mmCIF file of C-alpha atoms and ligand atoms in Angstrom:
data_model
loop_
_atom_site.group_PDB
_atom_site.id
_atom_site.type_symbol
_atom_site.label_atom_id
_atom_site.label_comp_id
_atom_site.label_asym_id
_atom_site.label_seq_id
_atom_site.Cartn_x
_atom_site.Cartn_y
_atom_site.Cartn_z
ATOM 1 C CA MET A 91 0.368 0.296 -0.541
ATOM 2 C CA ASP A 92 1.003 3.916 -0.950
ATOM 3 C CA LEU A 93 0.469 6.279 1.107
ATOM 4 C CA TYR A 94 0.240 9.767 0.576
ATOM 5 C CA GLU A 95 3.200 12.522 1.150
ATOM 6 C CA TYR A 96 2.118 13.110 4.232
ATOM 7 C CA GLN A 97 0.978 10.539 6.093
ATOM 8 C CA GLY A 98 4.458 9.148 4.904
ATOM 9 C CA LYS A 99 5.876 12.096 6.668
ATOM 10 C CA GLU A 100 3.334 11.057 9.743
ATOM 11 C CA LEU A 101 5.107 8.196 10.297
ATOM 12 C CA PHE A 102 8.346 10.151 9.914
ATOM 13 C CA LYS A 103 8.019 12.313 12.569
ATOM 14 C CA ARG A 104 6.670 9.575 15.023
ATOM 15 C CA PHE A 105 10.265 7.674 14.337
ATOM 16 C CA GLY A 106 12.169 10.688 14.924
ATOM 17 C CA ILE A 107 12.367 11.806 10.919
ATOM 18 C CA PRO A 108 13.070 16.002 11.019
ATOM 19 C CA VAL A 109 9.592 16.637 8.518
ATOM 20 C CA SER A 110 8.222 20.379 8.736
ATOM 21 C CA GLU A 111 4.544 21.028 10.882
ATOM 22 C CA GLY A 112 1.831 20.777 8.368
ATOM 23 C CA ARG A 113 -2.214 20.561 7.831
ATOM 24 C CA VAL A 114 -4.068 18.679 5.060
ATOM 25 C CA ALA A 115 -6.520 20.363 3.091
ATOM 26 C CA ALA A 116 -9.408 19.820 0.923
ATOM 27 C CA THR A 117 -10.124 22.598 -0.251
ATOM 28 C CA PRO A 118 -8.948 26.099 -0.428
ATOM 29 C CA ASP A 119 -10.529 27.504 3.312
ATOM 30 C CA GLU A 120 -9.143 25.329 5.227
ATOM 31 C CA ALA A 121 -5.738 26.283 2.940
ATOM 32 C CA ARG A 122 -6.681 29.933 4.151
ATOM 33 C CA ALA A 123 -6.784 28.560 7.636
ATOM 34 C CA ALA A 124 -4.603 26.577 7.665
ATOM 35 C CA ALA A 125 -1.791 29.087 6.406
ATOM 36 C CA GLU A 126 -2.791 31.356 9.094
ATOM 37 C CA GLU A 127 -1.294 28.505 11.543
ATOM 38 C CA LEU A 128 1.264 27.575 10.413
ATOM 39 C CA GLY A 129 1.388 31.659 9.999
ATOM 40 C CA THR A 130 5.131 31.899 8.242
ATOM 41 C CA GLN A 131 5.324 30.922 4.612
ATOM 42 C CA VAL A 132 3.673 27.861 3.197
ATOM 43 C CA VAL A 133 4.138 25.299 0.388
ATOM 44 C CA VAL A 134 1.084 23.995 -0.769
ATOM 45 C CA LYS A 135 1.290 20.269 -2.296
ATOM 46 C CA ALA A 136 -1.250 18.013 -4.211
ATOM 47 C CA GLN A 137 -0.909 14.554 -2.728
ATOM 48 C CA VAL A 138 -1.957 12.133 -5.508
ATOM 49 C CA LEU A 139 0.214 9.038 -4.838
ATOM 50 C CA THR A 140 2.137 9.397 -7.995
ATOM 51 C CA GLY A 141 5.396 11.768 -8.216
ATOM 52 C CA GLY A 142 6.705 14.420 -9.903
ATOM 53 C CA ARG A 143 4.332 16.868 -8.514
ATOM 54 C CA GLY A 144 6.533 19.555 -8.435
ATOM 55 C CA LYS A 145 7.057 19.410 -12.376
ATOM 56 C CA ALA A 146 3.300 19.213 -12.960
ATOM 57 C CA GLY A 147 2.728 22.483 -11.750
ATOM 58 C CA GLY A 148 2.013 20.646 -8.367
ATOM 59 C CA ILE A 149 4.090 22.341 -6.006
ATOM 60 C CA LYS A 150 3.987 26.109 -5.366
ATOM 61 C CA LEU A 151 4.773 28.817 -2.245
ATOM 62 C CA ALA A 152 2.841 31.269 -0.918
ATOM 63 C CA ASP A 153 3.529 33.972 0.960
ATOM 64 C CA SER A 154 0.164 34.677 2.911
ATOM 65 C CA PRO A 155 -3.343 33.141 3.672
ATOM 66 C CA ASP A 156 -4.694 34.637 0.624
ATOM 67 C CA GLU A 157 -2.360 33.126 -1.840
ATOM 68 C CA ALA A 158 -2.332 29.390 -0.562
ATOM 69 C CA ALA A 159 -6.245 29.601 -1.064
ATOM 70 C CA GLN A 160 -5.634 31.059 -4.598
ATOM 71 C CA HIS A 161 -2.986 28.073 -5.031
ATOM 72 C CA ALA A 162 -5.658 25.415 -3.450
ATOM 73 C CA GLU A 163 -7.786 26.611 -6.090
ATOM 74 C CA ALA A 164 -6.104 25.742 -8.470
ATOM 75 C CA ILE A 165 -4.414 22.810 -7.662
ATOM 76 C CA LEU A 166 -7.453 20.786 -6.199
ATOM 77 C CA GLY A 167 -9.290 19.043 -9.224
ATOM 78 C CA MET A 168 -5.410 18.515 -11.032
ATOM 79 C CA ASP A 169 -5.369 15.565 -13.013
ATOM 80 C CA ILE A 170 -1.672 14.516 -12.735
ATOM 81 C CA ASN A 171 -0.551 11.375 -14.086
ATOM 82 C CA GLY A 172 -3.886 10.270 -13.970
ATOM 83 C CA HIS A 173 -4.683 11.329 -10.362
ATOM 84 C CA VAL A 174 -7.306 13.813 -9.771
ATOM 85 C CA VAL A 175 -5.823 15.923 -7.015
ATOM 86 C CA ARG A 176 -8.573 16.008 -3.881
ATOM 87 C CA LYS A 177 -6.483 16.464 -0.845
ATOM 88 C CA LEU A 178 -3.298 19.526 -0.131
ATOM 89 C CA TRP A 179 -0.326 19.525 2.197
ATOM 90 C CA ILE A 180 0.079 22.656 3.645
ATOM 91 C CA GLU A 181 3.198 23.053 5.463
ATOM 92 C CA GLN A 182 6.135 25.443 6.693
ATOM 93 C CA ALA A 183 8.676 26.594 3.660
ATOM 94 C CA SER A 184 12.009 25.971 3.810
ATOM 95 C CA ASP A 185 14.486 27.624 3.115
ATOM 96 C CA ILE A 186 17.069 25.393 0.827
ATOM 97 C CA GLU A 187 20.480 25.064 0.430
ATOM 98 C CA ARG A 188 20.614 21.258 -0.617
ATOM 99 C CA GLU A 189 18.758 18.959 -2.421
ATOM 100 C CA TYR A 190 19.459 15.177 -0.951
ATOM 101 C CA TYR A 191 18.623 11.246 -1.912
ATOM 102 C CA LEU A 192 18.231 8.977 0.738
ATOM 103 C CA SER A 193 15.591 5.829 0.887
ATOM 104 C CA VAL A 194 15.450 1.907 1.436
ATOM 105 C CA THR A 195 14.384 -1.092 0.162
ATOM 106 C CA PHE A 196 14.610 -4.608 -1.035
ATOM 107 C CA ASP A 197 17.410 -5.935 -2.865
ATOM 108 C CA ARG A 198 14.706 -9.494 -3.571
ATOM 109 C CA GLY A 199 18.337 -10.359 -6.040
ATOM 110 C CA GLU A 200 20.229 -9.869 -2.692
ATOM 111 C CA LYS A 201 16.797 -10.609 -0.479
ATOM 112 C CA LYS A 202 18.274 -7.516 2.371
ATOM 113 C CA ALA A 203 17.332 -3.922 2.642
ATOM 114 C CA LEU A 204 19.673 -1.429 0.688
ATOM 115 C CA PHE A 205 19.510 2.039 1.550
ATOM 116 C CA MET A 206 20.610 4.465 -1.649
ATOM 117 C CA LEU A 207 22.522 7.680 -0.805
ATOM 118 C CA THR A 208 23.426 10.305 -2.888
ATOM 119 C CA LYS A 209 23.932 14.715 -3.014
ATOM 120 C CA GLU A 210 22.859 14.813 -6.291
ATOM 121 C CA GLY A 211 19.111 14.275 -5.163
ATOM 122 C CA GLY A 212 15.395 16.470 -5.387
ATOM 123 C CA ILE A 213 15.732 15.043 -9.100
ATOM 124 C CA ASP A 214 14.459 11.789 -10.707
ATOM 125 C CA ILE A 215 16.947 9.160 -9.422
ATOM 126 C CA GLU A 216 16.732 7.021 -11.924
ATOM 127 C CA GLU A 217 18.613 9.541 -13.903
ATOM 128 C CA VAL A 218 21.573 9.410 -11.185
ATOM 129 C CA ALA A 219 21.651 5.738 -11.785
ATOM 130 C CA ALA A 220 21.897 5.486 -14.863
ATOM 131 C CA GLU A 221 23.998 8.506 -15.625
ATOM 132 C CA ARG A 222 26.637 9.293 -12.866
ATOM 133 C CA PRO A 223 26.321 5.585 -10.274
ATOM 134 C CA GLU A 224 29.444 6.416 -8.969
ATOM 135 C CA ALA A 225 27.464 9.537 -7.577
ATOM 136 C CA LEU A 226 24.813 6.776 -5.393
ATOM 137 C CA ALA A 227 26.370 5.109 -2.741
ATOM 138 C CA ARG A 228 25.152 1.620 -1.590
ATOM 139 C CA LEU A 229 25.024 -0.041 1.101
ATOM 140 C CA HIS A 230 22.895 -3.298 1.877
ATOM 141 C CA VAL A 231 22.089 -4.102 5.156
ATOM 142 C CA ASP A 232 21.846 -8.009 6.629
ATOM 143 C CA PRO A 233 18.910 -8.585 8.201
ATOM 144 C CA LEU A 234 20.478 -11.554 10.570
ATOM 145 C CA GLU A 235 23.670 -8.242 12.001
ATOM 146 C CA GLY A 236 21.516 -5.628 11.910
ATOM 147 C CA PHE A 237 21.482 -2.805 11.534
ATOM 148 C CA GLN A 238 24.996 -0.898 12.972
ATOM 149 C CA PRO A 239 25.732 2.676 13.112
ATOM 150 C CA TYR A 240 29.607 2.087 10.758
ATOM 151 C CA GLN A 241 27.463 0.861 8.420
ATOM 152 C CA ALA A 242 25.424 4.576 8.565
ATOM 153 C CA ARG A 243 28.667 5.364 9.069
ATOM 154 C CA ARG A 244 30.074 4.239 5.683
ATOM 155 C CA LEU A 245 27.445 4.894 3.798
ATOM 156 C CA ILE A 246 27.317 8.909 4.604
ATOM 157 C CA TYR A 247 31.195 8.609 3.118
ATOM 158 C CA ALA A 248 30.161 6.967 0.054
ATOM 159 C CA ALA A 249 27.831 9.647 -0.455
ATOM 160 C CA GLY A 250 30.769 12.193 -0.534
ATOM 161 C CA ILE A 251 29.509 14.338 2.627
ATOM 162 C CA GLU A 252 32.028 15.317 4.555
ATOM 163 C CA ASP A 253 30.831 18.348 6.629
ATOM 164 C CA PRO A 254 30.701 17.044 10.307
ATOM 165 C CA ASP A 255 26.705 18.716 11.240
ATOM 166 C CA GLU A 256 25.654 16.689 8.211
ATOM 167 C CA GLN A 257 26.872 13.854 9.246
ATOM 168 C CA LYS A 258 25.841 13.361 12.014
ATOM 169 C CA GLN A 259 22.603 14.442 11.440
ATOM 170 C CA ILE A 260 21.927 11.829 8.386
ATOM 171 C CA LEU A 261 23.385 9.320 10.338
ATOM 172 C CA THR A 262 20.678 9.284 12.795
ATOM 173 C CA ILE A 263 18.155 9.870 9.527
ATOM 174 C CA VAL A 264 19.389 6.828 8.367
ATOM 175 C CA GLN A 265 19.179 4.660 11.424
ATOM 176 C CA LYS A 266 15.321 6.359 12.191
ATOM 177 C CA LEU A 267 14.628 5.764 9.214
ATOM 178 C CA TYR A 268 15.954 1.923 9.686
ATOM 179 C CA ASP A 269 14.095 1.105 12.477
ATOM 180 C CA ALA A 270 10.722 3.409 10.106
ATOM 181 C CA PHE A 271 11.329 0.375 7.465
ATOM 182 C CA VAL A 272 11.749 -2.902 9.849
ATOM 183 C CA GLY A 273 9.246 -1.268 11.683
ATOM 184 C CA ALA A 274 6.755 0.112 9.689
ATOM 185 C CA ASP A 275 7.137 -3.601 8.098
ATOM 186 C CA ALA A 276 7.881 -1.406 4.879
ATOM 187 C CA MET A 277 8.629 -2.198 1.040
ATOM 188 C CA LEU A 278 10.493 1.682 0.487
ATOM 189 C CA CYS A 279 10.927 4.348 2.112
ATOM 190 C CA GLU A 280 12.256 7.685 0.175
ATOM 191 C CA ILE A 281 13.356 11.294 0.928
ATOM 192 C CA ASN A 282 13.735 13.837 -2.211
ATOM 193 C CA PRO A 283 15.018 15.906 -1.726
ATOM 194 C CA LEU A 284 16.496 14.971 2.023
ATOM 195 C CA ILE A 285 17.769 18.896 2.015
ATOM 196 C CA VAL A 286 20.273 21.205 4.169
ATOM 197 C CA THR A 287 19.236 24.322 4.771
ATOM 198 C CA PRO A 288 20.757 27.656 5.284
ATOM 199 C CA GLU A 289 21.328 26.744 8.672
ATOM 200 C CA GLY A 290 22.697 23.514 8.185
ATOM 201 C CA GLN A 291 18.955 21.413 9.368
ATOM 202 C CA VAL A 292 19.567 18.105 7.964
ATOM 203 C CA LYS A 293 14.737 16.957 7.581
ATOM 204 C CA ALA A 294 13.431 16.164 5.016
ATOM 205 C CA LEU A 295 10.621 17.546 2.981
ATOM 206 C CA ASP A 296 9.269 14.826 0.309
ATOM 207 C CA SER A 297 7.756 11.331 1.553
ATOM 208 C CA LYS A 298 7.619 8.384 -0.959
ATOM 209 C CA PHE A 299 6.695 5.243 2.081
ATOM 210 C CA THR A 300 5.498 1.729 0.750
ATOM 211 C CA VAL A 301 4.169 -0.593 2.902
ATOM 212 C CA ASP A 302 3.497 -4.521 2.209
ATOM 213 C CA ASP A 303 0.308 -5.277 1.982
ATOM 214 C CA SER A 304 0.842 -9.033 4.000
ATOM 215 C CA ALA A 305 1.672 -6.441 6.548
ATOM 216 C CA LEU A 306 -1.039 -4.400 6.406
ATOM 217 C CA TYR A 307 -2.592 -7.091 9.355
ATOM 218 C CA LYS A 308 -0.712 -6.176 12.184
ATOM 219 C CA HIS A 309 -0.855 -2.301 11.970
ATOM 220 C CA PRO A 310 -4.512 -1.871 11.748
ATOM 221 C CA ASP A 311 -3.838 2.765 12.531
ATOM 222 C CA ILE A 312 -1.850 2.254 9.183
ATOM 223 C CA ALA A 313 -4.224 0.107 7.517
ATOM 224 C CA GLU A 314 -6.990 2.985 8.381
ATOM 225 C CA MET A 315 -4.964 5.128 6.585
ATOM 226 C CA ARG A 316 -6.337 3.463 2.571
ATOM 227 C CA ASP A 317 -8.041 6.176 0.894
ATOM 228 C CA LEU A 318 -10.712 4.311 -0.477
ATOM 229 C CA GLU A 319 -12.251 6.923 -2.238
ATOM 230 C CA ALA A 320 -8.596 6.895 -4.843
ATOM 231 C CA TYR A 321 -10.090 3.731 -6.185
ATOM 232 C CA PRO A 322 -12.668 3.338 -8.117
ATOM 233 C CA PRO A 323 -16.033 1.952 -7.110
ATOM 234 C CA GLU A 324 -15.429 -1.645 -8.375
ATOM 235 C CA GLU A 325 -12.255 -2.387 -6.768
ATOM 236 C CA ARG A 326 -13.585 -0.602 -3.345
ATOM 237 C CA ALA A 327 -16.268 -3.004 -3.562
ATOM 238 C CA ALA A 328 -13.566 -5.810 -4.306
ATOM 239 C CA ARG A 329 -11.539 -5.195 -1.404
ATOM 240 C CA GLU A 330 -14.250 -4.660 1.196
ATOM 241 C CA LYS A 331 -15.441 -8.141 -0.072
ATOM 242 C CA SER A 332 -11.823 -10.114 -1.133
ATOM 243 C CA VAL A 333 -11.892 -10.803 -3.981
ATOM 244 C CA THR A 334 -9.110 -10.548 -6.473
ATOM 245 C CA TYR A 335 -9.815 -7.993 -9.396
ATOM 246 C CA VAL A 336 -8.529 -6.158 -11.763
ATOM 247 C CA LYS A 337 -9.916 -3.650 -13.653
ATOM 248 C CA LEU A 338 -8.534 -3.043 -17.696
ATOM 249 C CA ASP A 339 -9.510 -1.395 -20.486
ATOM 250 C CA GLY A 340 -11.318 -4.213 -23.124
ATOM 251 C CA GLU A 341 -14.901 -5.388 -22.907
ATOM 252 C CA VAL A 342 -14.998 -8.898 -21.570
ATOM 253 C CA GLY A 343 -15.444 -9.197 -18.300
ATOM 254 C CA ILE A 344 -13.053 -12.216 -16.624
ATOM 255 C CA LEU A 345 -13.924 -14.839 -13.950
ATOM 256 C CA GLY A 346 -11.189 -18.189 -13.312
ATOM 257 C CA ASN A 347 -9.970 -19.276 -9.693
ATOM 258 C CA GLY A 348 -6.358 -19.104 -9.916
ATOM 259 C CA ALA A 349 -3.991 -16.788 -10.989
ATOM 260 C CA GLY A 350 -2.083 -18.404 -13.407
ATOM 261 C CA LEU A 351 -4.939 -19.645 -15.322
ATOM 262 C CA VAL A 352 -6.078 -16.178 -15.152
ATOM 263 C CA MET A 353 -2.972 -15.047 -17.033
ATOM 264 C CA SER A 354 -3.354 -18.077 -19.594
ATOM 265 C CA THR A 355 -6.907 -16.779 -20.265
ATOM 266 C CA LEU A 356 -6.241 -12.736 -20.700
ATOM 267 C CA ASP A 357 -3.590 -14.772 -23.352
ATOM 268 C CA VAL A 358 -6.708 -16.489 -24.831
ATOM 269 C CA ILE A 359 -8.879 -13.311 -24.832
ATOM 270 C CA ALA A 360 -6.467 -12.095 -26.848
ATOM 271 C CA LEU A 361 -5.700 -14.339 -29.306
ATOM 272 C CA ALA A 362 -8.983 -14.572 -30.191
ATOM 273 C CA GLY A 363 -9.087 -10.341 -31.103
ATOM 274 C CA GLY A 364 -10.143 -8.978 -28.118
ATOM 275 C CA LYS A 365 -9.936 -6.522 -24.920
ATOM 276 C CA PRO A 366 -10.303 -8.230 -21.405
ATOM 277 C CA ALA A 367 -12.342 -5.564 -19.561
ATOM 278 C CA ASN A 368 -11.274 -6.806 -15.950
ATOM 279 C CA PHE A 369 -10.612 -10.369 -13.902
ATOM 280 C CA CYS A 370 -11.744 -11.550 -10.892
ATOM 281 C CA ASP A 371 -9.702 -14.623 -9.943
ATOM 282 C CA LEU A 372 -11.364 -16.867 -7.484
ATOM 283 C CA GLY A 373 -8.799 -18.448 -6.339
ATOM 284 C CA GLY A 374 -9.205 -22.052 -4.489
ATOM 285 C CA GLY A 375 -12.951 -21.784 -4.451
ATOM 286 C CA GLY A 376 -15.588 -20.984 -5.257
ATOM 287 C CA ASP A 377 -17.927 -21.512 -3.274
ATOM 288 C CA ALA A 378 -21.812 -20.023 -3.578
ATOM 289 C CA GLN A 379 -20.692 -16.919 -2.296
ATOM 290 C CA GLY A 380 -17.492 -16.479 -3.664
ATOM 291 C CA VAL A 381 -19.289 -16.805 -7.559
ATOM 292 C CA VAL A 382 -21.991 -14.654 -6.376
ATOM 293 C CA ASP A 383 -19.793 -11.242 -5.502
ATOM 294 C CA ALA A 384 -17.147 -12.024 -8.257
ATOM 295 C CA LEU A 385 -19.709 -12.200 -11.157
ATOM 296 C CA GLU A 386 -21.432 -8.948 -9.213
ATOM 297 C CA ILE A 387 -18.003 -6.965 -9.067
ATOM 298 C CA ILE A 388 -18.019 -7.716 -12.973
ATOM 299 C CA SER A 389 -21.152 -6.941 -13.903
ATOM 300 C CA ALA A 390 -20.841 -3.671 -12.421
ATOM 301 C CA ASP A 391 -17.775 -2.407 -14.688
ATOM 302 C CA PRO A 392 -19.621 -0.877 -17.696
ATOM 303 C CA GLN A 393 -17.556 -1.848 -20.109
ATOM 304 C CA VAL A 394 -18.130 -5.210 -19.436
ATOM 305 C CA LYS A 395 -19.983 -7.035 -22.032
ATOM 306 C CA SER A 396 -20.039 -10.194 -22.067
ATOM 307 C CA ILE A 397 -18.597 -12.382 -19.177
ATOM 308 C CA LEU A 398 -15.979 -15.357 -19.471
ATOM 309 C CA PHE A 399 -16.445 -17.687 -16.362
ATOM 310 C CA ASN A 400 -13.115 -19.838 -17.028
ATOM 311 C CA ILE A 401 -12.696 -22.339 -14.013
ATOM 312 C CA PHE A 402 -10.560 -26.103 -14.134
ATOM 313 C CA ALA A 403 -11.232 -27.192 -11.075
ATOM 314 C CA GLY A 404 -9.043 -29.175 -8.979
ATOM 315 C CA ILE A 405 -10.409 -29.229 -5.201
ATOM 316 C CA THR A 406 -12.726 -27.133 -6.448
ATOM 317 C CA ARG A 407 -15.338 -28.629 -8.177
ATOM 318 C CA CYS A 408 -16.916 -27.206 -10.842
ATOM 319 C CA ASP A 409 -21.494 -28.416 -9.231
ATOM 320 C CA ILE A 410 -20.740 -26.197 -6.864
ATOM 321 C CA VAL A 411 -19.685 -23.823 -9.178
ATOM 322 C CA ALA A 412 -22.835 -23.837 -11.422
ATOM 323 C CA ARG A 413 -25.147 -23.528 -8.234
ATOM 324 C CA GLY A 414 -23.341 -20.793 -6.877
ATOM 325 C CA MET A 415 -23.505 -18.883 -11.508
ATOM 326 C CA LEU A 416 -27.426 -19.793 -10.966
ATOM 327 C CA GLN A 417 -27.919 -18.281 -7.346
ATOM 328 C CA ALA A 418 -25.967 -15.225 -8.415
ATOM 329 C CA LEU A 419 -28.366 -14.775 -12.086
ATOM 330 C CA ASP A 420 -31.284 -15.122 -9.326
ATOM 331 C CA GLN A 421 -30.114 -12.253 -7.341
ATOM 332 C CA THR A 422 -28.801 -9.914 -9.790
ATOM 333 C CA LYS A 423 -29.965 -8.459 -12.277
ATOM 334 C CA ILE A 424 -26.893 -9.434 -15.015
ATOM 335 C CA ALA A 425 -28.183 -9.854 -18.261
ATOM 336 C CA HIS A 426 -24.787 -9.991 -20.054
ATOM 337 C CA PRO A 427 -23.645 -13.073 -22.737
ATOM 338 C CA ILE A 428 -22.191 -15.131 -20.050
ATOM 339 C CA VAL A 429 -19.912 -18.022 -21.195
ATOM 340 C CA VAL A 430 -18.466 -20.905 -19.420
ATOM 341 C CA ARG A 431 -15.898 -23.277 -19.512
ATOM 342 C CA PHE A 432 -15.395 -25.985 -17.461
ATOM 343 C CA ASP A 433 -12.842 -28.879 -17.074
ATOM 344 C CA GLY A 434 -11.807 -30.477 -13.901
ATOM 345 C CA THR A 435 -13.583 -32.550 -10.856
ATOM 346 C CA ASN A 436 -17.431 -32.358 -12.115
ATOM 347 C CA ALA A 437 -17.265 -30.525 -15.086
ATOM 348 C CA GLU A 438 -20.074 -33.245 -16.071
ATOM 349 C CA GLU A 439 -21.497 -32.320 -13.666
ATOM 350 C CA GLY A 440 -20.673 -28.506 -13.951
ATOM 351 C CA ARG A 441 -22.525 -28.304 -17.000
ATOM 352 C CA GLN A 442 -24.979 -30.530 -17.222
ATOM 353 C CA ILE A 443 -26.887 -28.542 -14.384
ATOM 354 C CA LEU A 444 -26.098 -25.217 -16.462
ATOM 355 C CA GLU A 445 -27.955 -27.443 -19.354
ATOM 356 C CA ASP A 446 -30.572 -28.170 -17.141
ATOM 357 C CA ALA A 447 -30.919 -24.181 -16.512
ATOM 358 C CA GLY A 448 -32.515 -22.936 -19.281
ATOM 359 C CA ARG A 449 -30.751 -19.514 -19.428
ATOM 360 C CA ASP A 450 -30.430 -18.557 -22.087
ATOM 361 C CA ASN A 451 -27.672 -16.061 -21.627
ATOM 362 C CA ILE A 452 -25.281 -18.719 -20.501
ATOM 363 C CA HIS A 453 -23.116 -20.800 -23.257
ATOM 364 C CA VAL A 454 -21.452 -23.366 -22.435
ATOM 365 C CA GLU A 455 -18.665 -24.188 -24.280
ATOM 366 C CA ALA A 456 -15.946 -27.233 -24.042
ATOM 367 C CA THR A 457 -12.091 -25.018 -25.138
ATOM 368 C CA MET A 458 -11.214 -22.234 -23.722
ATOM 369 C CA LEU A 459 -9.416 -21.755 -27.421
ATOM 370 C CA ASP A 460 -13.631 -21.985 -27.717
ATOM 371 C CA ALA A 461 -14.729 -19.728 -24.488
ATOM 372 C CA ALA A 462 -12.366 -17.143 -26.049
ATOM 373 C CA ARG A 463 -14.074 -16.931 -28.680
ATOM 374 C CA ARG A 464 -17.876 -16.893 -28.409
ATOM 375 C CA ALA A 465 -16.852 -13.945 -25.783
ATOM 376 C CA VAL A 466 -14.901 -12.150 -27.943
ATOM 377 C CA GLU A 467 -18.552 -12.338 -30.446
ATOM 378 C CA LEU A 468 -21.121 -12.170 -28.110
ATOM 379 C CA ALA A 469 -18.793 -8.591 -27.174
ATOM 380 C CA GLN A 470 -19.146 -6.909 -30.620
HETATM 381 P P1 GDP B 632 7.598 15.765 -5.717
HETATM 382 O O1 GDP B 632 7.846 16.494 -7.222
HETATM 383 O O2 GDP B 632 6.431 15.397 -6.062
HETATM 384 O O3 GDP B 632 9.256 14.984 -5.184
HETATM 385 O O4 GDP B 632 7.528 16.437 -4.709
HETATM 386 P P2 GDP B 632 8.805 17.708 -3.722
HETATM 387 O O5 GDP B 632 7.738 17.259 -3.295
HETATM 388 O O6 GDP B 632 9.928 16.170 -4.007
HETATM 389 O O7 GDP B 632 8.607 18.445 -4.760
HETATM 390 C C1 GDP B 632 9.476 19.409 -5.554
HETATM 391 C C2 GDP B 632 10.454 20.348 -5.340
HETATM 392 O O8 GDP B 632 9.696 21.129 -5.073
HETATM 393 C C3 GDP B 632 11.958 20.236 -4.312
HETATM 394 O O9 GDP B 632 12.343 19.180 -4.608
HETATM 395 C C4 GDP B 632 11.703 21.633 -3.917
HETATM 396 O O10 GDP B 632 13.012 21.821 -4.663
HETATM 397 C C5 GDP B 632 10.510 22.811 -4.565
HETATM 398 N N1 GDP B 632 9.555 22.570 -3.059
HETATM 399 C C6 GDP B 632 8.928 21.726 -1.822
HETATM 400 N N2 GDP B 632 8.636 21.876 -1.031
HETATM 401 C C7 GDP B 632 9.044 23.136 -0.238
HETATM 402 C C8 GDP B 632 9.550 24.204 0.609
HETATM 403 O O11 GDP B 632 8.595 24.076 0.997
HETATM 404 N N3 GDP B 632 10.776 25.446 0.411
HETATM 405 C C9 GDP B 632 10.717 25.371 -1.213
HETATM 406 N N4 GDP B 632 11.377 26.636 -1.814
HETATM 407 N N5 GDP B 632 11.184 24.764 -1.951
HETATM 408 C C10 GDP B 632 10.252 23.398 -2.012
HETATM 409 MN MN1 MN B 633 9.868 14.378 -4.633
#
């Protein structure tokens, strides 16, 4: 789960990493009030789950509360890389002497946390990595040894940070960032830029914080930070019902059981000349309620013109899935043509149940390719 800048900064603050004081605002009036309370020059920052806000015009300095309100007016509703701005972070503006970059992420190859630090912050880190790799200091942390201060010092020297006062502050920040990374079960903690003010204070001016979804159960306070409004309504419904759902942009809705089968169903739809509108993965289940939930979510997408129901039953039984389907069609008003391909355990019984039900929007096909062709045809 990706956190907004202001949420990441809240965690930074909790772990003792210096950040500027600020307030969240959702309207120009709230932005004005926030600026009044903060009582200094402020920076008005779009809160979206994407980078490059500065370049897109989503970050503006304001000298007065009225100016903060004007900037808020301009930034709210702005589209930044496909993300609409609905919230702002208003913080006390900082004077910037230098911009560095510091991050800790997972290096899956090494199976270790990896720190990166460079004095060339503020810009695209990929650019630095590609063009001046020697400027980017790296450090792996052994999870068994844990993190030692001497390692942080080595990282700081390697990055070429020579001022003793800066070294001292960055050493503390590196250690606290590791605490935050481990403590919040993060996949990424990035500070770009990590600034040095003219007075020599080092602090985090931005935050990019990604928490491992699988660990959210351990962190109810972080799980609560999820902004459901940032997701399309079907994705919200899927999340509530714990159904795996992914939105795509074609016209055939796909329901399958198991990630591998679903992926190959996407390929077969493409082979048949169509495009998937979305997909739901029933996983190993396939009980009636699971089928009802999945069909409701798939058919709620207005782009869906036909549905391909692809089941390869191992533990799942096709007769149970067939009954679930009929139950779903009774409970909902799904009128889309549904093409069904059953294989595996009790496939024959499942097909028989559907046939006996005599629904004219259900089309049974024997193979995956035939089913895909039919679904694409029916979507025309
Ligand atoms: P990003 O563009 O999404 O990465 O957003 P950042 O929070 O990193 O801000 C982008 C740039 O805006 C920074 O690199 C700074 O140059 C500038 N900026 C952000 N906050 C301040 C501030 O408080 N004072 C000044 N002078 N510039 C700021
Ligand atoms: Mn940034």
